[in-house]
C-alpha cells in the first residue's frame, strides 16, 4: 500500500520572469499579417464560434447586455410568456466543462431556485444556450444598492441595524438550505422602494451536501466527520472567483484572501457581513485595502481591524464587541452562524446583554503572532537556512562580516596592516552612509509623491553606486553584495545575481588581492546561492564547492558564512540525489557553525531543526532507518522547543517519522505517534488541506497493516468524502486514498466494493495523471489484488501481467522507483500465476523477487518478510509442502531479528 | 456596453500605481475583463479543469500584482504579451506539478520554473499562445462590433462569412440587394481588421 511522505524542504520563492530578456520571443507572431488576410481572419473567427456574440435564448427576447465579468455576461431580458423582466446570467464557455461540472451546476441551480424568501432574489430557470453555455434566469431586481440606501441613513444607527438584520435573516435562511453566498457585499443587495433588502447573485453560491445522509451505514464504522448535520460544501465549477474577487476584495474573508477556497463556509459569509455592518456604521473598511493587491490581501489575513469606536465614538461598546467577533481572523472564533450574529444584534437593540465577549489584548496579539508564524513558517525557515550573509538583517550581517573579516585578518601576516585597517574602516563607514542614503532617499524617488517601493529605491541607488564609490572598491563590493541580497529577497534573481557578480568583479580590480580573499569567497557563495534559488542545482553545487574549498585554503573552519554555504550545498546535492554527499554537507555545516549568541533564539533553533529534518530525509531516502529516526526525533524535539506542538513543521516531521515506522513495520509505533497529534494537524492545516489528508491516510494505513480494518475503512472513507466535498474527486490527490480504500475493502472481504473503488482509482489516475504514471500502475496493481482476493483469478492475472511487465525494469526506465515496491508487485503477479496454475512461472518470478529484495534490504525488512509469506503460500499451492514449511521457518527467524 | 475605454498602457499604468482603492480595484477588474478568457483558454490547452483555472488566474494576478509596483511600462524592453505568457506558464506548470503527490513544495517551484523556462522557447507552446492571443484580440474586437453594428448586419455577417450560407439566399430573405450583402460582409471584416491592428499596436 502506498504511503505518502512529505518533507520539510526549504521553500524556494516564486521567481518572476525576467522581463528584460523577453524581447518578442513569440513564434509566428506575425503581428502584422494574420488579421489583414481575410481568409485567415475569418478562419480564426470561425474557430472562436464557441463564444457567439449573437445570443438567443428560447423563451426570452429583447436581450440587452448589462454587464460583463470574469464569470460571465449578465443580460436584461423579457420572458416571452409572462412579459416580466428578468436578468439572465450566461456563463463562460461551458463546452469544456466536465459532465460532473454540469451536474453540479444543475444541482446548484435547483438549490438556488428552491430559495423562497422575501430577502432573496428568485432564481427562475436555467438552461443551455445554442452554443452550449449555461445560463441562469433570475428575477430582475430594481432599487438602490445597499450602499446608496445606507449612505442616506448612516446616522440612524438603529435603522441601519434593522435593515442589516433583514439581510442576516435572508442569508441565514439560505444557509439552512445549504447555500453559501461567498460574495456578500453592498452591491449584491438591492433595497426596494419599501426599504426591504434583497440579496442577489447567489450565482457564486456554494452548495452544501449533507455527507452523512449520502453514506449508507457501514456497520461499526465511525465517521470521523463529526455530527450528522455537519455542513459540508462542494466546489462549483461555475465559480470564477478571481474576477468577482478583485471587486469584492474589501469584503473577502481571510480564508478567501489566502486563496483557501476549500476553507470557505458559512462563517465566511459571517465575516463578510461583519465588514458590511462595519462599513454601514462607520463609512470605512475594517482593514486597509487601498494599496497594491498583495498588500491588501496580506492586511486582510494578518492585520487586526481597527475597533469601530475609534472611528465612530458614539457607537455602543456592544456593537464594537459584536463586530470584533464577526471579524475574527479564525472562522472558529467568529459567530458560527449568521443567526447567532443576528441574535446578538437583536439583544443589543433590546438593551439586553450579548453573548460575544471581549477578548484580552494579549490573547489577540498572541493569536496574530501565532497565525503569522504558521503561515510564513516554512518560508522563514527556508530563508534562514539558505541565507548566505543574511537576507534578514542586512546591516548587522554585513557589519558582523566586516568585523569577522577584521578579526580573521588580524591573525594573518598582513602586508600593510595600517592600510588594510584603513580600508576596513572606510568600508564600514561607507556602508553606513550608503544605507542611510538608501533609506532617506525614499522620498526623492517617486515623482508622484506616492510612497516609494523598496524596489524603486534600490534600483535607483544601484544605478549610482558605481560612480559614488569608485575609489573604495571594498566598500563598493560590499554594497553590491547588499544590493544583491536585497534583490534576492525581492525575488528578483537576475538582478540579485548581477550584483553579486559585480561584487566579484569589483574585488578583482583590487591590486594584489589574494585569490582566496574572504570577501571574494562570500561573494562567490552568494552567486552559488542564486543558482539554487533558480533550481539550477548542478551549477549551484559546483560554485559552492569551489567557494567552500576557498574557505578551507584560508584556514577557516568556523564561520556563519561557511555554515550557510554548506547548508546550501547540502540542499543542492540532495536535489541532485547525491544523498551521501548531501548528508556530509549538512553535517559539515553543523560543525562549521559558530556558537550563536543565544542558542535558544527561535530562528537559530529553527535553522538547526530544519537541517536535522533534511538530513533525516536524506537518510530516509537511503533507507538508513536508524539514522533517519534519530534525525527526525531530534528535529521534532527542536521544533517543539522553538514553536510548540501546534506548528506545521512538527506535524510534518512527525508524519515523516511515522512513515518511517510504517516502512519498518512498526505499525503501533506509527499509530502512537500520529494519533495524539491528529487534532493539532487538523487545526494547523485545516480539515481539507492536502497535508492533513496525507496525515489521515497514514493513520488509516497503520490500522490496515494491523488488520484493524473497520477503523481503517472509516478513515479512508472519511478522506475520500473530504476530497469529494471539496470537489477534488477527479484530481490526482484522491488516487492513493481510493486505491488504499479498495485494498482494505478487499481485506475486509467486501469484494464488490473493492473492485469498484479500485477501478475508480484507475479511472481518475488515468485521466488526471496519464496511463503510464506510477500511480496508475499501482492502482491497477490494487485492482489485480482485489480481483485475486475475490476469487476472480483469471481477470486478476490479465490485470497484473502488464503491471509486472511495465514495472520490472530497473533504473529510470521503470515508472516505479522503489525497488521493494517492484519486488512486491512481482510477487503479487507470481501469486496470481500460481492461482492460475502456471506454477513454474510463478515460482520463478517469486524467487527472483525474493532474492532481489533480500539482497538489497536484508531478511528482516518488512518487504522481505511479506515476500517470504507470499513464497510460503505459492510453494504450498505448487504442492511443495516441504519447501513451503522451510520458507515459513525462515520467515519466523527473520521476523524475530531486531 | 463594453468598449475599450483606454489604452493598454494606461491600464497597466493604473495597475502599477494605486491612486485610490476604487480606481485600483476597477483597474484590476478591467484587466481581468480583458485577459481572463485568454488565460483560461491557455489553461484549457493544458487540460486544466475550471477549478484549477481559477487557481492559475489567481496566481497570475498575485504574481503580476507583486511585479506591478515596480513595473515601468516600456515597450522597448519587451512585449507585455511575452511577459504575461511567462507568468501564466509559470502558474500553469506550478499547478500541474501540484498534481503529483509526493512532490515537495520546493521541488514544485523549481520544476515549475524550469518547465516554464523551457516552454517559453518551445515552438508548440508559442504557437498555442499565439493562437490564444489571436482569439483574445478577436473577442475584444467583436465587443466593439457588437456596439457598432446592428443585429441584422451582424447576423448577416455570421451567416454569410462564417456559416457559409449563399449570399443570394440571404439577399432574398432579408430583402436586400446582393451587393448590399457583400458590402456588409466587407465592412465588418475591414472593421475587425482595423480594430485588431490598433489593439496590437496599443498593446506594444
PDB file of C-alpha atoms in Angstrom, chain A residues 446-535:
ATOM      1  CA  UNK A 446       8.875  58.689  -6.881  1.00  0.00           C
ATOM      2  CA  UNK A 447       7.636  61.755  -8.651  1.00  0.00           C
ATOM      3  CA  UNK A 448       4.017  61.172  -7.796  1.00  0.00           C
ATOM      4  CA  UNK A 449       4.596  61.566  -4.114  1.00  0.00           C
ATOM      5  CA  UNK A 450       3.227  58.118  -3.542  1.00  0.00           C
ATOM      6  CA  UNK A 451       5.153  56.093  -1.027  1.00  0.00           C
ATOM      7  CA  UNK A 452       8.101  54.664  -2.863  1.00  0.00           C
ATOM      8  CA  UNK A 453       8.524  50.956  -3.204  1.00  0.00           C
ATOM      9  CA  UNK A 454      11.673  49.369  -1.980  1.00  0.00           C
ATOM     10  CA  UNK A 455      12.489  48.153  -5.424  1.00  0.00           C
ATOM     11  CA  UNK A 456      12.341  51.669  -6.845  1.00  0.00           C
ATOM     12  CA  UNK A 457      14.627  52.969  -4.156  1.00  0.00           C
ATOM     13  CA  UNK A 458      17.069  50.168  -4.560  1.00  0.00           C
ATOM     14  CA  UNK A 459      17.113  50.353  -8.331  1.00  0.00           C
ATOM     15  CA  UNK A 460      17.896  53.997  -8.219  1.00  0.00           C
ATOM     16  CA  UNK A 461      20.598  53.506  -5.637  1.00  0.00           C
ATOM     17  CA  UNK A 462      22.083  50.661  -7.618  1.00  0.00           C
ATOM     18  CA  UNK A 463      22.473  52.877 -10.631  1.00  0.00           C
ATOM     19  CA  UNK A 464      24.585  55.421  -8.801  1.00  0.00           C
ATOM     20  CA  UNK A 465      26.681  53.285  -6.566  1.00  0.00           C
ATOM     21  CA  UNK A 466      29.486  52.511  -9.009  1.00  0.00           C
ATOM     22  CA  UNK A 467      30.149  56.150  -9.576  1.00  0.00           C
ATOM     23  CA  UNK A 468      29.916  57.235  -5.970  1.00  0.00           C
ATOM     24  CA  UNK A 469      32.240  54.614  -4.580  1.00  0.00           C
ATOM     25  CA  UNK A 470      34.646  54.049  -7.400  1.00  0.00           C
ATOM     26  CA  UNK A 471      37.648  54.727  -5.243  1.00  0.00           C
ATOM     27  CA  UNK A 472      36.607  52.412  -2.490  1.00  0.00           C
ATOM     28  CA  UNK A 473      36.487  49.006  -4.082  1.00  0.00           C
ATOM     29  CA  UNK A 474      35.984  47.022  -0.903  1.00  0.00           C
ATOM     30  CA  UNK A 475      33.106  49.203   0.123  1.00  0.00           C
ATOM     31  CA  UNK A 476      31.701  49.080  -3.345  1.00  0.00           C
ATOM     32  CA  UNK A 477      31.912  45.315  -3.393  1.00  0.00           C
ATOM     33  CA  UNK A 478      30.180  45.182  -0.043  1.00  0.00           C
ATOM     34  CA  UNK A 479      27.425  47.406  -1.310  1.00  0.00           C
ATOM     35  CA  UNK A 480      26.889  45.274  -4.360  1.00  0.00           C
ATOM     36  CA  UNK A 481      26.588  42.299  -2.069  1.00  0.00           C
ATOM     37  CA  UNK A 482      23.958  44.082  -0.057  1.00  0.00           C
ATOM     38  CA  UNK A 483      22.109  45.101  -3.163  1.00  0.00           C
ATOM     39  CA  UNK A 484      22.308  41.578  -4.455  1.00  0.00           C
ATOM     40  CA  UNK A 485      20.739  40.228  -1.299  1.00  0.00           C
ATOM     41  CA  UNK A 486      18.035  42.839  -1.349  1.00  0.00           C
ATOM     42  CA  UNK A 487      17.092  41.873  -4.874  1.00  0.00           C
ATOM     43  CA  UNK A 488      17.061  38.213  -3.923  1.00  0.00           C
ATOM     44  CA  UNK A 489      14.738  38.954  -1.079  1.00  0.00           C
ATOM     45  CA  UNK A 490      12.506  40.746  -3.563  1.00  0.00           C
ATOM     46  CA  UNK A 491      12.524  37.587  -5.696  1.00  0.00           C
ATOM     47  CA  UNK A 492      14.449  39.282  -8.441  1.00  0.00           C
ATOM     48  CA  UNK A 493      17.039  36.606  -9.172  1.00  0.00           C
ATOM     49  CA  UNK A 494      18.581  38.148 -12.283  1.00  0.00           C
ATOM     50  CA  UNK A 495      19.351  41.428 -10.592  1.00  0.00           C
ATOM     51  CA  UNK A 496      20.399  39.590  -7.479  1.00  0.00           C
ATOM     52  CA  UNK A 497      22.935  37.653  -9.424  1.00  0.00           C
ATOM     53  CA  UNK A 498      24.003  40.702 -11.363  1.00  0.00           C
ATOM     54  CA  UNK A 499      25.042  42.464  -8.232  1.00  0.00           C
ATOM     55  CA  UNK A 500      26.767  39.518  -6.675  1.00  0.00           C
ATOM     56  CA  UNK A 501      28.742  39.019  -9.862  1.00  0.00           C
ATOM     57  CA  UNK A 502      29.517  42.682  -9.888  1.00  0.00           C
ATOM     58  CA  UNK A 503      30.854  42.342  -6.361  1.00  0.00           C
ATOM     59  CA  UNK A 504      33.393  39.776  -7.535  1.00  0.00           C
ATOM     60  CA  UNK A 505      34.337  41.958 -10.477  1.00  0.00           C
ATOM     61  CA  UNK A 506      34.946  44.913  -8.244  1.00  0.00           C
ATOM     62  CA  UNK A 507      37.051  42.857  -5.891  1.00  0.00           C
ATOM     63  CA  UNK A 508      39.066  41.629  -8.835  1.00  0.00           C
ATOM     64  CA  UNK A 509      40.116  45.178  -9.587  1.00  0.00           C
ATOM     65  CA  UNK A 510      41.897  45.404  -6.257  1.00  0.00           C
ATOM     66  CA  UNK A 511      45.618  45.115  -6.770  1.00  0.00           C
ATOM     67  CA  UNK A 512      47.322  42.197  -5.097  1.00  0.00           C
ATOM     68  CA  UNK A 513      44.097  40.744  -3.900  1.00  0.00           C
ATOM     69  CA  UNK A 514      44.750  37.211  -2.689  1.00  0.00           C
ATOM     70  CA  UNK A 515      42.934  34.581  -4.690  1.00  0.00           C
ATOM     71  CA  UNK A 516      41.090  33.302  -1.676  1.00  0.00           C
ATOM     72  CA  UNK A 517      40.205  36.640  -0.198  1.00  0.00           C
ATOM     73  CA  UNK A 518      37.329  36.340   2.231  1.00  0.00           C
ATOM     74  CA  UNK A 519      35.142  38.876   0.535  1.00  0.00           C
ATOM     75  CA  UNK A 520      35.585  37.032  -2.711  1.00  0.00           C
ATOM     76  CA  UNK A 521      34.621  33.728  -1.160  1.00  0.00           C
ATOM     77  CA  UNK A 522      31.492  35.162   0.331  1.00  0.00           C
ATOM     78  CA  UNK A 523      30.609  36.787  -2.970  1.00  0.00           C
ATOM     79  CA  UNK A 524      31.107  33.517  -4.800  1.00  0.00           C
ATOM     80  CA  UNK A 525      28.956  31.743  -2.270  1.00  0.00           C
ATOM     81  CA  UNK A 526      26.246  34.302  -2.881  1.00  0.00           C
ATOM     82  CA  UNK A 527      26.364  33.687  -6.595  1.00  0.00           C
ATOM     83  CA  UNK A 528      26.074  29.966  -5.999  1.00  0.00           C
ATOM     84  CA  UNK A 529      23.012  30.603  -3.870  1.00  0.00           C
ATOM     85  CA  UNK A 530      21.306  32.470  -6.660  1.00  0.00           C
ATOM     86  CA  UNK A 531      21.563  29.371  -8.804  1.00  0.00           C
ATOM     87  CA  UNK A 532      19.943  27.330  -6.084  1.00  0.00           C
ATOM     88  CA  UNK A 533      17.074  29.787  -5.999  1.00  0.00           C
ATOM     89  CA  UNK A 534      16.629  29.205  -9.677  1.00  0.00           C
ATOM     90  CA  UNK A 535      16.653  25.475  -9.353  1.00  0.00           C
TER      91      UNK A 535
END
